[in-house]
Short mmCIF file of C-alpha atoms and ligand atoms in Angstrom, two decimals:
data_model
loop_
_atom_site.label_atom_id
_atom_site.label_comp_id
_atom_site.label_asym_id
_atom_site.label_seq_id
_atom_site.Cartn_x
_atom_site.Cartn_y
_atom_site.Cartn_z
CA UNK A 1 64.11 163.03 165.14
CA UNK A 2 60.65 164.43 164.60
CA UNK A 3 59.72 167.24 166.94
CA UNK A 4 56.18 165.92 167.05
CA UNK A 5 55.38 162.30 166.50
CA UNK A 6 51.78 161.13 166.49
CA UNK A 7 51.35 158.16 168.80
CA UNK A 8 49.65 156.14 166.13
CA UNK A 9 52.67 156.15 163.80
CA UNK A 10 55.17 154.87 166.35
CA UNK A 11 56.08 151.26 165.56
CA UNK A 12 56.17 150.34 169.23
CA UNK A 13 53.12 152.30 170.18
CA UNK A 14 50.22 151.39 167.98
CA UNK A 15 47.69 151.75 170.81
CA UNK A 16 46.76 155.13 172.26
CA UNK A 17 47.65 155.26 175.94
CA UNK A 18 44.86 155.77 178.45
CA UNK A 19 45.51 159.01 180.36
CA UNK A 20 43.93 159.09 183.78
CA UNK A 21 43.42 162.03 186.17
CA UNK A 22 41.98 165.49 185.62
CA UNK A 23 43.53 167.57 182.86
CA UNK A 24 45.07 170.93 183.78
CA UNK A 25 43.03 173.85 182.41
CA UNK A 26 45.00 176.42 180.46
CA UNK A 27 43.72 179.66 178.98
CA UNK A 28 46.39 180.01 176.32
CA UNK A 29 48.60 177.06 175.44
CA UNK A 30 51.64 177.67 173.24
CA UNK A 31 53.45 174.75 171.65
CA UNK A 32 57.00 175.41 170.46
CA UNK A 33 59.77 177.75 171.55
CA UNK A 34 61.23 179.34 168.44
CA UNK A 35 60.90 183.07 167.64
CA UNK A 36 57.18 182.55 166.87
CA UNK A 37 56.40 180.79 170.15
CA UNK A 38 58.36 183.22 172.33
CA UNK A 39 56.88 186.28 170.61
CA UNK A 40 53.38 184.85 171.03
CA UNK A 41 54.25 184.26 174.69
CA UNK A 42 55.46 187.83 175.24
CA UNK A 43 52.26 189.28 173.78
CA UNK A 44 49.93 186.78 175.44
CA UNK A 45 51.56 187.27 178.85
CA UNK A 46 51.40 191.06 178.59
CA UNK A 47 47.71 190.75 177.65
CA UNK A 48 47.07 188.75 180.82
CA UNK A 49 46.32 185.42 179.12
CA UNK A 50 48.62 183.53 181.56
CA UNK A 51 50.23 181.54 178.75
CA UNK A 52 51.77 178.14 179.30
CA UNK A 53 54.46 177.13 176.83
CA UNK A 54 55.73 173.62 176.17
CA UNK A 55 59.11 174.03 174.56
CA UNK A 56 59.15 170.90 172.43
CA UNK A 57 61.98 168.66 171.35
CA UNK A 58 64.38 171.46 170.48
CA UNK A 59 64.02 174.24 173.09
CA UNK A 60 64.72 177.51 171.35
CA UNK A 61 63.90 176.02 167.95
CA UNK A 62 66.04 175.85 164.84
CA UNK A 63 67.91 179.07 165.58
CA UNK A 64 69.74 177.38 168.43
CA UNK A 65 71.62 175.46 165.73
CA UNK A 66 72.59 178.61 163.81
CA UNK A 67 75.76 180.60 164.30
CA UNK A 68 75.56 184.26 163.40
CA UNK A 69 72.18 185.93 162.79
CA UNK A 70 72.80 189.22 160.99
CA UNK A 71 69.34 190.03 159.74
CA UNK A 72 67.19 190.18 162.87
CA UNK A 73 66.36 193.85 163.57
CA UNK A 74 67.78 195.25 166.77
CA UNK A 75 71.18 193.55 166.69
CA UNK A 76 73.38 195.89 164.64
CA UNK A 77 76.48 193.79 165.30
CA UNK A 78 74.67 190.47 164.73
CA UNK A 79 73.95 187.90 167.40
CA UNK A 80 74.32 184.15 167.69
CA UNK A 81 71.15 182.06 167.40
CA UNK A 82 71.40 180.61 170.94
CA UNK A 83 71.93 184.06 172.53
CA UNK A 84 68.99 185.51 170.64
CA UNK A 85 66.75 182.67 171.81
CA UNK A 86 67.89 183.15 175.41
CA UNK A 87 66.99 186.85 175.08
CA UNK A 88 63.53 185.99 173.76
CA UNK A 89 63.01 183.43 176.51
CA UNK A 90 64.02 185.91 179.22
CA UNK A 91 61.60 188.46 177.78
CA UNK A 92 58.73 185.92 177.74
CA UNK A 93 59.53 184.93 181.34
CA UNK A 94 59.71 188.54 182.46
CA UNK A 95 55.99 188.91 181.78
CA UNK A 96 55.10 185.66 183.48
CA UNK A 97 55.00 182.98 180.78
CA UNK A 98 55.05 179.53 182.35
CA UNK A 99 57.74 177.82 180.25
CA UNK A 100 57.96 174.07 180.61
CA UNK A 101 59.94 171.17 179.22
CA UNK A 102 57.80 168.73 177.28
CA UNK A 103 56.57 167.84 173.86
CA UNK A 104 53.01 167.51 172.60
CA UNK A 105 52.49 163.96 171.39
CA UNK A 106 48.75 163.87 170.70
CA UNK A 107 45.90 166.31 170.25
CA UNK A 108 42.12 166.38 170.06
CA UNK A 109 40.97 169.59 168.44
CA UNK A 110 37.43 168.45 167.69
CA UNK A 111 35.96 170.50 170.54
CA UNK A 112 36.88 173.21 173.02
CA UNK A 113 38.69 173.10 175.34
CA UNK A 114 41.30 171.51 173.12
CA UNK A 115 42.93 168.48 174.64
CA UNK A 116 46.67 168.03 174.21
CA UNK A 117 48.80 165.21 175.59
CA UNK A 118 52.32 166.12 176.66
CA UNK A 119 55.08 163.51 176.61
CA UNK A 120 52.46 160.80 176.14
CA UNK A 121 51.24 161.00 179.74
CA UNK A 122 50.14 164.50 180.80
CA UNK A 123 46.78 165.83 179.62
CA UNK A 124 46.11 169.56 179.39
CA UNK A 125 43.00 171.37 178.19
CA UNK A 126 43.35 174.70 176.47
CA UNK A 127 40.79 177.40 175.71
CA UNK A 128 43.08 178.68 172.98
CA UNK A 129 45.95 176.91 171.29
CA UNK A 130 48.87 178.60 169.55
CA UNK A 131 50.82 176.18 167.39
CA UNK A 132 54.41 177.32 166.87
CA UNK A 133 56.00 173.91 166.41
CA UNK A 134 58.29 174.86 163.53
CA UNK A 135 59.77 172.48 161.02
CA UNK A 136 62.29 169.64 161.02
CA UNK A 137 65.21 168.98 158.66
CA UNK A 138 64.58 166.64 155.74
CA UNK A 139 66.90 163.81 154.71
CA UNK A 140 67.49 162.25 151.29
CA UNK A 141 65.96 158.93 152.29
CA UNK A 142 68.96 156.73 151.42
CA UNK A 143 69.56 153.55 153.41
CA UNK A 144 73.23 154.45 153.80
CA UNK A 145 72.27 157.88 155.09
CA UNK A 146 70.21 156.26 157.84
CA UNK A 147 73.08 153.89 158.66
CA UNK A 148 75.57 156.71 159.21
CA UNK A 149 73.36 159.16 161.13
CA UNK A 150 75.48 160.19 164.10
CA UNK A 151 78.53 158.57 162.50
CA UNK A 152 79.28 161.07 159.77
CA UNK A 153 75.84 162.07 158.52
CA UNK A 154 74.33 165.21 160.01
CA UNK A 155 71.69 167.84 159.24
CA UNK A 156 73.35 170.53 161.33
CA UNK A 157 76.77 171.92 160.50
CA UNK A 158 76.87 174.23 163.47
CA UNK A 159 76.17 171.33 165.82
CA UNK A 160 78.61 168.84 164.30
CA UNK A 161 81.04 170.86 162.17
CA UNK A 162 83.57 170.99 164.99
CA UNK A 163 84.28 167.27 164.52
CA UNK A 164 85.48 167.86 160.97
CA UNK A 165 88.31 170.28 161.62
CA UNK A 166 90.92 169.78 158.89
CA UNK A 167 88.86 167.04 157.22
CA UNK A 168 86.83 166.75 154.01
CA UNK A 169 83.05 167.06 154.04
CA UNK A 170 80.14 167.30 151.62
CA UNK A 171 76.98 169.39 151.88
CA UNK A 172 73.88 168.53 149.84
CA UNK A 173 71.43 171.23 148.78
CA UNK A 174 71.38 174.45 146.81
CA UNK A 175 69.35 176.76 149.07
CA UNK A 176 70.42 179.35 151.63
CA UNK A 177 70.75 176.72 154.35
CA UNK A 178 73.15 174.62 152.28
CA UNK A 179 75.15 177.70 151.31
CA UNK A 180 75.34 178.83 154.93
CA UNK A 181 76.41 175.38 156.10
CA UNK A 182 79.04 175.10 153.36
CA UNK A 183 80.47 178.51 154.30
CA UNK A 184 80.53 177.62 157.98
CA UNK A 185 82.17 174.25 157.32
CA UNK A 186 84.73 175.81 154.96
CA UNK A 187 86.08 177.69 157.97
CA UNK A 188 86.79 174.41 159.74
CA UNK A 189 87.28 171.69 157.16
CA UNK A 190 90.10 171.29 154.66
CA UNK A 191 87.64 170.98 151.79
CA UNK A 192 83.88 171.18 151.26
CA UNK A 193 81.99 169.69 148.33
CA UNK A 194 78.64 171.37 147.71
CA UNK A 195 76.41 168.88 145.88
CA UNK A 196 73.57 170.47 143.89
CA UNK A 197 71.11 168.57 141.74
CA UNK A 198 70.35 171.49 139.41
CA UNK A 199 72.75 173.49 137.22
CA UNK A 200 72.28 176.49 139.54
CA UNK A 201 72.01 177.44 143.20
CA UNK A 202 68.66 178.44 144.62
CA UNK A 203 70.34 180.44 147.41
CA UNK A 204 70.19 184.26 147.49
CA UNK A 205 72.69 186.08 145.29
CA UNK A 206 74.72 187.25 148.30
CA UNK A 207 75.12 183.68 149.55
CA UNK A 208 75.95 182.43 146.06
CA UNK A 209 78.68 185.03 145.72
CA UNK A 210 80.13 184.06 149.08
CA UNK A 211 80.13 180.37 148.23
CA UNK A 212 81.77 180.93 144.85
CA UNK A 213 84.53 183.04 146.38
CA UNK A 214 85.65 180.56 149.01
CA UNK A 215 88.57 178.58 147.58
CA UNK A 216 88.05 175.38 149.59
CA UNK A 217 84.42 174.97 148.48
CA UNK A 218 84.01 172.93 145.29
CA UNK A 219 80.53 173.18 143.84
CA UNK A 220 79.32 170.07 142.02
CA UNK A 221 76.35 171.13 139.88
CA UNK A 222 73.96 168.50 138.49
CA UNK A 223 75.11 165.83 140.90
CA UNK A 224 72.93 163.51 142.97
CA UNK A 225 73.94 161.30 145.86
CA UNK A 226 73.54 157.60 145.17
CA UNK A 227 75.18 156.20 148.28
CA UNK A 228 77.23 157.17 151.29
CA UNK A 229 80.04 154.71 151.82
CA UNK A 230 82.14 153.59 154.76
CA UNK A 231 82.47 150.87 157.34
CA UNK A 232 81.73 152.11 160.84
CA UNK A 233 81.93 155.78 159.79
CA UNK A 234 81.61 157.75 156.57
CA UNK A 235 84.63 157.57 154.26
CA UNK A 236 83.09 158.53 150.93
CA UNK A 237 80.09 159.01 148.70
CA UNK A 238 79.05 157.79 145.29
CA UNK A 239 77.43 160.51 143.22
CA UNK A 240 75.81 160.47 139.83
CA UNK A 241 76.53 163.24 137.41
CA UNK A 242 74.28 164.06 134.54
CA UNK A 243 76.21 163.57 131.28
CA UNK A 244 74.32 164.86 128.28
CA UNK A 245 70.58 164.38 128.15
CA UNK A 246 70.12 160.98 129.75
CA UNK A 247 73.43 159.31 130.61
CA UNK A 248 74.58 159.35 134.20
CA UNK A 249 78.19 158.99 135.13
CA UNK A 250 79.30 157.80 138.58
CA UNK A 251 81.63 160.02 140.58
CA UNK A 252 83.29 158.88 143.81
CA UNK A 253 84.41 161.37 146.42
CA UNK A 254 86.37 160.75 149.62
CA UNK A 255 84.78 162.49 152.58
CA UNK A 256 84.66 162.23 156.37
CA UNK A 257 81.31 163.94 156.89
CA UNK A 258 78.07 164.31 154.93
CA UNK A 259 75.74 167.20 155.73
CA UNK A 260 72.17 167.26 154.45
CA UNK A 261 70.62 170.71 153.93
CA UNK A 262 67.66 170.14 151.60
CA UNK A 263 64.84 171.83 153.45
CA UNK A 264 62.39 171.10 156.23
CA UNK A 265 59.13 169.36 157.05
CA UNK A 266 56.57 171.22 159.17
CA UNK A 267 55.86 169.62 162.55
CA UNK A 268 52.12 169.37 162.26
CA UNK A 269 51.34 165.64 162.10
CA UNK A 270 49.72 165.41 165.54
CA UNK A 271 47.08 167.95 164.51
CA UNK A 272 45.87 165.92 161.53
CA UNK A 273 43.26 165.31 160.34
CA UNK A 274 41.20 167.97 162.14
CA UNK A 275 43.41 170.88 161.20
CA UNK A 276 43.61 171.92 157.54
CA UNK A 277 47.12 171.51 156.12
CA UNK A 278 48.59 171.68 152.62
CA UNK A 279 50.05 168.65 150.83
CA UNK A 280 53.47 169.15 152.52
CA UNK A 281 51.92 169.52 155.97
CA UNK A 282 52.08 173.30 156.39
CA UNK A 283 49.10 174.44 158.46
CA UNK A 284 46.72 176.60 156.45
CA UNK A 285 45.91 179.96 157.98
CA UNK A 286 43.35 182.49 156.86
CA UNK A 287 45.15 185.14 154.84
CA UNK A 288 46.29 188.11 156.91
CA UNK A 289 45.75 186.31 160.21
CA UNK A 290 46.98 183.35 162.26
CA UNK A 291 43.52 181.76 162.31
CA UNK A 292 43.17 178.14 161.25
CA UNK A 293 40.01 176.31 160.21
CA UNK A 294 39.34 175.63 163.90
CA UNK A 295 38.11 178.56 165.97
CA UNK A 296 40.47 179.10 168.91
CA UNK A 297 43.44 177.39 167.24
CA UNK A 298 46.10 179.67 165.80
CA UNK A 299 49.31 178.85 163.93
CA UNK A 300 52.48 180.90 163.56
CA UNK A 301 56.09 180.55 162.43
CA UNK A 302 57.56 177.93 160.14
CA UNK A 303 54.80 175.36 160.74
CA UNK A 304 52.50 177.53 158.62
CA UNK A 305 54.97 179.39 156.41
CA UNK A 306 56.40 177.65 153.34
CA UNK A 307 57.57 180.93 151.82
CA UNK A 308 59.41 183.36 154.08
CA UNK A 309 60.64 181.12 156.95
CA UNK A 310 62.67 183.86 158.61
CA UNK A 311 63.13 184.48 162.32
CA UNK A 312 61.65 187.94 161.98
CA UNK A 313 58.60 186.79 160.01
CA UNK A 314 58.10 183.96 162.50
CA UNK A 315 58.25 186.47 165.36
CA UNK A 316 55.75 188.73 163.57
CA UNK A 317 53.33 185.88 163.05
CA UNK A 318 53.72 184.90 166.75
CA UNK A 319 52.59 188.39 167.66
CA UNK A 320 49.57 187.99 165.35
CA UNK A 321 48.67 184.65 166.96
CA UNK A 322 48.67 186.12 170.46
CA UNK A 323 46.57 189.11 169.37
CA UNK A 324 44.14 186.79 167.57
CA UNK A 325 43.90 184.55 170.66
CA UNK A 326 43.28 187.56 172.92
CA UNK A 327 40.52 188.84 170.63
CA UNK A 328 38.98 185.38 170.41
CA UNK A 329 38.87 185.01 174.21
CA UNK A 330 37.31 188.45 174.63
CA UNK A 331 34.61 187.67 172.07
P1 NDP B 401 65.15 175.48 150.26
O1 NDP B 401 63.86 174.78 150.08
O2 NDP B 401 65.26 176.90 149.90
O3 NDP B 401 66.28 174.71 149.44
C1 NDP B 401 66.39 173.32 149.47
C2 NDP B 401 67.49 172.90 148.52
O4 NDP B 401 67.67 171.49 148.64
C3 NDP B 401 67.20 173.21 147.06
O5 NDP B 401 68.39 173.56 146.40
C4 NDP B 401 66.69 171.86 146.56
O6 NDP B 401 66.97 171.64 145.21
C5 NDP B 401 67.55 170.89 147.36
N1 NDP B 401 66.92 169.59 147.48
C6 NDP B 401 65.67 169.29 147.95
N2 NDP B 401 65.48 167.97 147.94
C7 NDP B 401 66.61 167.42 147.45
C8 NDP B 401 67.03 166.09 147.20
N3 NDP B 401 66.22 165.05 147.45
N4 NDP B 401 68.26 165.89 146.70
C9 NDP B 401 69.08 166.93 146.45
N5 NDP B 401 68.76 168.22 146.68
C10 NDP B 401 67.54 168.45 147.18
O7 NDP B 401 65.52 175.20 151.80
P2 NDP B 401 66.53 175.98 152.74
O8 NDP B 401 66.51 175.21 153.98
O9 NDP B 401 67.83 176.21 152.10
O10 NDP B 401 65.87 177.40 152.99
C11 NDP B 401 64.56 177.52 153.50
C12 NDP B 401 64.17 179.00 153.61
O11 NDP B 401 64.93 179.61 154.65
C13 NDP B 401 64.46 179.79 152.35
O12 NDP B 401 63.45 180.73 152.16
C14 NDP B 401 65.77 180.48 152.65
O13 NDP B 401 65.92 181.67 151.94
C15 NDP B 401 65.64 180.73 154.15
N6 NDP B 401 66.95 180.81 154.81
C16 NDP B 401 67.47 182.03 155.05
C17 NDP B 401 68.70 182.18 155.67
C18 NDP B 401 69.22 183.55 155.95
O14 NDP B 401 68.59 184.52 155.52
N7 NDP B 401 70.31 183.72 156.66
C19 NDP B 401 69.50 181.01 156.08
C20 NDP B 401 68.88 179.77 155.73
C21 NDP B 401 67.65 179.68 155.13
P3 NDP B 401 66.10 172.32 144.03
O15 NDP B 401 66.53 173.74 143.97
O16 NDP B 401 66.48 171.51 142.88
O17 NDP B 401 64.66 172.13 144.42
#
């Protein structure tokens, strides 16, 4: 499900709802609760900006669906994603961040204060806005994939892998996420197929080496998924394998679970069209800062980063956003 869904694209909600009552005034509004949002909150709270954070659809962000994080500085023994996010939350609360449940569903950034609607019925007005709404997993777009969501199709191995103990699963994708998911699932499942459309993995060399050395992972290079099959739950998949230059040969595999790990879409739709974004939807920031094309609106973390997308880079950019917001308010 999309973290942010503009009201005007909801099939059942073509009309914008009338919000009555006075909007709450907020000096520094932070949307999103991943490493970027929490770091922005820590800095903004310490600077006395009395930040209010709405956590969004997935409190704690994508890291809450990760197992071991080994590359975040300060945890020499590694840490699990959920524990790390609890640590960040506690630190943001310690300095007085007002952390709330709720998701931004609409925004008007045409003038200051910026108006944001939370959960379709609460209006808030912010002097500065820090967007840290992250990104959401992409799917292949197959009809059968849609049919089996929650019944064998998943985009999160750490959330759903447990159900496939001793079974056979497939993971689609050749990046670090797919490699990580395949490795995680290999520890639970009897067998893991890793389906990659190119003749090589895009994942880092370390992850590639790990994948290739796990005996119950079978890597299927140059394969695409045509259909996921089953009745009430997934029982197989039909793949196409490139044979020679143009011919495609069908390959059937028997599986119980199908995991999609092909990248993410930034959660920025509710800020269009006022906010400048690239063709994928990543918010454009002015190089070396968190500033957007709108004065007083700052973006940090995965919603504006198509390149690095790491917890530590997200945290760093959250710090930048809070410092930029503080400077903006002083000026
Ligand atoms: P990536 O964009 O890196 O990889 C996406 C993969 O999915 C690619 O192999 C791509 O294939 C494939 N793909 C995309 N669309 C389709 C499709 N329609 N059908 C089949 N395959 C498809 O995304 P990730 O989520 O893996 O990683 C994002 C970023 O996060 C990266 O920078 C990565 O390094 C980082 N990361 C780091 C981790 C860590 O350090 N522990 C863990 C996880 C991620 P193709 O190559 O052909 O385009």
